PDB file of C-alpha atoms in Angstrom:
ATOM      1  CA  UNK J   1      46.707   0.091  -8.864  1.00  0.00           C
ATOM      2  CA  UNK J   2      47.777   2.971  -6.635  1.00  0.00           C
ATOM      3  CA  UNK J   3      48.014   0.851  -3.468  1.00  0.00           C
ATOM      4  CA  UNK J   4      51.519  -0.228  -2.655  1.00  0.00           C
ATOM      5  CA  UNK J   5      51.964  -3.978  -2.539  1.00  0.00           C
ATOM      6  CA  UNK J   6      53.640  -3.759   0.856  1.00  0.00           C
ATOM      7  CA  UNK J   7      50.680  -1.788   2.327  1.00  0.00           C
ATOM      8  CA  UNK J   8      48.495  -3.319   5.005  1.00  0.00           C
ATOM      9  CA  UNK J   9      45.492  -4.308   2.867  1.00  0.00           C
ATOM     10  CA  UNK J  10      43.453  -5.448   5.883  1.00  0.00           C
ATOM     11  CA  UNK J  11      43.838  -2.047   7.564  1.00  0.00           C
ATOM     12  CA  UNK J  12      42.946  -0.299   4.318  1.00  0.00           C
ATOM     13  CA  UNK J  13      39.824  -2.476   3.940  1.00  0.00           C
ATOM     14  CA  UNK J  14      38.766  -1.676   7.513  1.00  0.00           C
ATOM     15  CA  UNK J  15      39.112   2.077   6.944  1.00  0.00           C
ATOM     16  CA  UNK J  16      37.106   1.884   3.711  1.00  0.00           C
ATOM     17  CA  UNK J  17      34.398  -0.231   5.381  1.00  0.00           C
ATOM     18  CA  UNK J  18      34.208   2.127   8.353  1.00  0.00           C
ATOM     19  CA  UNK J  19      33.899   5.178   6.097  1.00  0.00           C
ATOM     20  CA  UNK J  20      31.174   3.536   3.993  1.00  0.00           C
ATOM     21  CA  UNK J  21      29.222   2.654   7.138  1.00  0.00           C
ATOM     22  CA  UNK J  22      29.517   6.198   8.472  1.00  0.00           C
ATOM     23  CA  UNK J  23      28.398   7.605   5.116  1.00  0.00           C
ATOM     24  CA  UNK J  24      25.393   5.260   5.112  1.00  0.00           C
ATOM     25  CA  UNK J  25      24.426   6.213   8.666  1.00  0.00           C
ATOM     26  CA  UNK J  26      24.615   9.910   7.816  1.00  0.00           C
ATOM     27  CA  UNK J  27      22.553   9.581   4.637  1.00  0.00           C
ATOM     28  CA  UNK J  28      18.953  10.768   4.521  1.00  0.00           C
ATOM     29  CA  UNK J  29      17.875   7.303   3.404  1.00  0.00           C
ATOM     30  CA  UNK J  30      19.182   5.672   6.572  1.00  0.00           C
ATOM     31  CA  UNK J  31      17.508   8.270   8.771  1.00  0.00           C
ATOM     32  CA  UNK J  32      14.106   7.652   7.167  1.00  0.00           C
ATOM     33  CA  UNK J  33      14.263   3.871   7.264  1.00  0.00           C
ATOM     34  CA  UNK J  34      11.310   2.694   9.309  1.00  0.00           C
ATOM     35  CA  UNK J  35      10.262   3.651  12.795  1.00  0.00           C
ATOM     36  CA  UNK J  36      12.900   3.610  15.495  1.00  0.00           C
ATOM     37  CA  UNK J  37      11.018   2.057  18.394  1.00  0.00           C
ATOM     38  CA  UNK J  38      14.045   2.326  20.678  1.00  0.00           C
ATOM     39  CA  UNK J  39      13.893   6.098  20.242  1.00  0.00           C
ATOM     40  CA  UNK J  40      10.150   6.045  20.915  1.00  0.00           C
ATOM     41  CA  UNK J  41      10.718   4.055  24.099  1.00  0.00           C
ATOM     42  CA  UNK J  42      13.287   6.648  25.129  1.00  0.00           C
ATOM     43  CA  UNK J  43      10.629   9.312  24.549  1.00  0.00           C
ATOM     44  CA  UNK J  44       8.297   7.439  26.885  1.00  0.00           C
ATOM     45  CA  UNK J  45      10.806   7.800  29.665  1.00  0.00           C
ATOM     46  CA  UNK J  46      10.838  11.521  28.883  1.00  0.00           C
ATOM     47  CA  UNK J  47       7.006  11.685  29.061  1.00  0.00           C
ATOM     48  CA  UNK J  48       6.649  12.823  25.451  1.00  0.00           C
ATOM     49  CA  UNK J  49       4.758   9.717  24.294  1.00  0.00           C
ATOM     50  CA  UNK J  50       2.422   7.388  26.140  1.00  0.00           C
ATOM     51  CA  UNK J  51       2.984   3.637  26.373  1.00  0.00           C
ATOM     52  CA  UNK J  52      -0.422   3.142  24.738  1.00  0.00           C
ATOM     53  CA  UNK J  53       0.600   5.223  21.747  1.00  0.00           C
ATOM     54  CA  UNK J  54       3.895   3.351  21.430  1.00  0.00           C
ATOM     55  CA  UNK J  55       2.010   0.042  21.461  1.00  0.00           C
ATOM     56  CA  UNK J  56      -0.347   1.398  18.806  1.00  0.00           C
ATOM     57  CA  UNK J  57       2.611   2.482  16.643  1.00  0.00           C
ATOM     58  CA  UNK J  58       4.168  -0.966  16.936  1.00  0.00           C
ATOM     59  CA  UNK J  59       0.890  -2.706  16.111  1.00  0.00           C
ATOM     60  CA  UNK J  60       0.237  -0.433  13.133  1.00  0.00           C
ATOM     61  CA  UNK J  61       3.787  -0.943  11.866  1.00  0.00           C
ATOM     62  CA  UNK J  62       3.432  -4.734  12.057  1.00  0.00           C
ATOM     63  CA  UNK J  63       0.029  -4.615  10.388  1.00  0.00           C
ATOM     64  CA  UNK J  64       1.236  -2.404   7.539  1.00  0.00           C
ATOM     65  CA  UNK J  65       4.274  -4.626   7.008  1.00  0.00           C
ATOM     66  CA  UNK J  66       1.944  -7.649   6.848  1.00  0.00           C
ATOM     67  CA  UNK J  67      -0.272  -5.908   4.290  1.00  0.00           C
ATOM     68  CA  UNK J  68       2.709  -4.856   2.166  1.00  0.00           C
ATOM     69  CA  UNK J  69       4.172  -8.369   2.236  1.00  0.00           C
ATOM     70  CA  UNK J  70       1.087  -9.636   0.406  1.00  0.00           C
ATOM     71  CA  UNK J  71       1.381  -7.132  -2.457  1.00  0.00           C
ATOM     72  CA  UNK J  72       2.939  -7.895  -5.853  1.00  0.00           C
ATOM     73  CA  UNK J  73       6.721  -7.511  -5.963  1.00  0.00           C
ATOM     74  CA  UNK J  74       6.589  -4.306  -8.040  1.00  0.00           C
ATOM     75  CA  UNK J  75       4.357  -2.642  -5.438  1.00  0.00           C
ATOM     76  CA  UNK J  76       6.505  -3.857  -2.536  1.00  0.00           C
ATOM     77  CA  UNK J  77       9.666  -2.589  -4.203  1.00  0.00           C
ATOM     78  CA  UNK J  78       8.267   0.873  -4.922  1.00  0.00           C
ATOM     79  CA  UNK J  79       6.760   1.410  -1.456  1.00  0.00           C
ATOM     80  CA  UNK J  80       9.904   0.074   0.239  1.00  0.00           C
ATOM     81  CA  UNK J  81      12.262   2.329  -1.681  1.00  0.00           C
ATOM     82  CA  UNK J  82      10.085   5.445  -1.619  1.00  0.00           C
ATOM     83  CA  UNK J  83       8.252   5.507   1.693  1.00  0.00           C
ATOM     84  CA  UNK J  84      10.332   3.278   3.937  1.00  0.00           C
ATOM     85  CA  UNK J  85      13.877   3.960   2.763  1.00  0.00           C
ATOM     86  CA  UNK J  86      13.171   7.568   1.739  1.00  0.00           C
ATOM     87  CA  UNK J  87      14.490   7.616  -1.818  1.00  0.00           C
ATOM     88  CA  UNK J  88      13.105  10.218  -4.215  1.00  0.00           C
ATOM     89  CA  UNK J  89      10.853   9.272  -7.121  1.00  0.00           C
ATOM     90  CA  UNK J  90      13.754   9.940  -9.482  1.00  0.00           C
ATOM     91  CA  UNK J  91      16.075   7.660  -7.499  1.00  0.00           C
ATOM     92  CA  UNK J  92      13.442   4.903  -7.388  1.00  0.00           C
ATOM     93  CA  UNK J  93      12.987   5.227 -11.153  1.00  0.00           C
ATOM     94  CA  UNK J  94      16.741   4.911 -11.699  1.00  0.00           C
ATOM     95  CA  UNK J  95      16.985   1.852  -9.438  1.00  0.00           C
ATOM     96  CA  UNK J  96      13.972   0.038 -10.856  1.00  0.00           C
ATOM     97  CA  UNK J  97      14.096   1.157 -14.479  1.00  0.00           C
ATOM     98  CA  UNK J  98      10.496   2.388 -14.255  1.00  0.00           C
ATOM     99  CA  UNK J  99       9.347   5.789 -15.467  1.00  0.00           C
ATOM    100  CA  UNK J 100       8.729   8.449 -12.824  1.00  0.00           C
ATOM    101  CA  UNK J 101       5.031   8.667 -13.740  1.00  0.00           C
ATOM    102  CA  UNK J 102       4.705   4.900 -13.226  1.00  0.00           C
ATOM    103  CA  UNK J 103       6.358   5.301  -9.812  1.00  0.00           C
ATOM    104  CA  UNK J 104       3.881   8.042  -8.848  1.00  0.00           C
ATOM    105  CA  UNK J 105       0.863   6.049 -10.022  1.00  0.00           C
ATOM    106  CA  UNK J 106       2.091   2.895  -8.292  1.00  0.00           C
ATOM    107  CA  UNK J 107       2.682   4.784  -5.029  1.00  0.00           C
ATOM    108  CA  UNK J 108      -0.772   6.291  -5.172  1.00  0.00           C
ATOM    109  CA  UNK J 109      -2.365   2.877  -5.741  1.00  0.00           C
ATOM    110  CA  UNK J 110      -0.323   1.173  -3.017  1.00  0.00           C
ATOM    111  CA  UNK J 111      -1.033   3.871  -0.437  1.00  0.00           C
ATOM    112  CA  UNK J 112      -4.748   3.828  -1.266  1.00  0.00           C
ATOM    113  CA  UNK J 113      -4.827   0.040  -1.070  1.00  0.00           C
ATOM    114  CA  UNK J 114      -3.101   0.065   2.340  1.00  0.00           C
ATOM    115  CA  UNK J 115      -5.566   2.672   3.608  1.00  0.00           C
ATOM    116  CA  UNK J 116      -8.561   0.685   2.235  1.00  0.00           C
ATOM    117  CA  UNK J 117      -7.351  -2.560   3.815  1.00  0.00           C
ATOM    118  CA  UNK J 118      -6.743  -0.856   7.162  1.00  0.00           C
ATOM    119  CA  UNK J 119     -10.214   0.652   7.157  1.00  0.00           C
ATOM    120  CA  UNK J 120     -12.246  -2.201   5.664  1.00  0.00           C
ATOM    121  CA  UNK J 121     -10.493  -5.327   6.903  1.00  0.00           C
ATOM    122  CA  UNK J 122      -9.087  -4.140  10.227  1.00  0.00           C
ATOM    123  CA  UNK J 123     -11.607  -1.385  11.119  1.00  0.00           C
ATOM    124  CA  UNK J 124      -8.764   1.086  11.543  1.00  0.00           C
ATOM    125  CA  UNK J 125     -10.279   4.545  12.032  1.00  0.00           C
ATOM    126  CA  UNK J 126      -7.748   6.852  10.409  1.00  0.00           C
ATOM    127  CA  UNK J 127      -9.612  10.056  11.320  1.00  0.00           C
ATOM    128  CA  UNK J 128      -9.744   9.136  15.016  1.00  0.00           C
ATOM    129  CA  UNK J 129      -5.938   8.741  15.185  1.00  0.00           C
ATOM    130  CA  UNK J 130      -5.283  11.854  13.158  1.00  0.00           C
ATOM    131  CA  UNK J 131      -6.775  14.146  15.795  1.00  0.00           C
TER     132      UNK J 131
END
């Protein structure tokens, strides 16, 4: 209602879109979204990470995504919002309509299930990589 009818609506829409994109990029949720392999490759050039470790990160990321894709939708939603996108338990509860305790229990079960599948099905030695 406050926009003048003779204003340039297209220019206004572009400014709003630009500002929303900048806000999204600056948010903590955007910064925590997944692994930035381009940044890791940059680190390789700076000798802070080995090519072998980068390949292992990529393989593990693909494997975990494959495992998660086979979970029930509720599990996928919770792990995506909490661990991949970086939302808090409270925010996940608000978005999904679940209680915070249900979110915590679901996260615990999903994380344990991922760990069990990695160890038992794919022989992934978590302790070896931790050191």
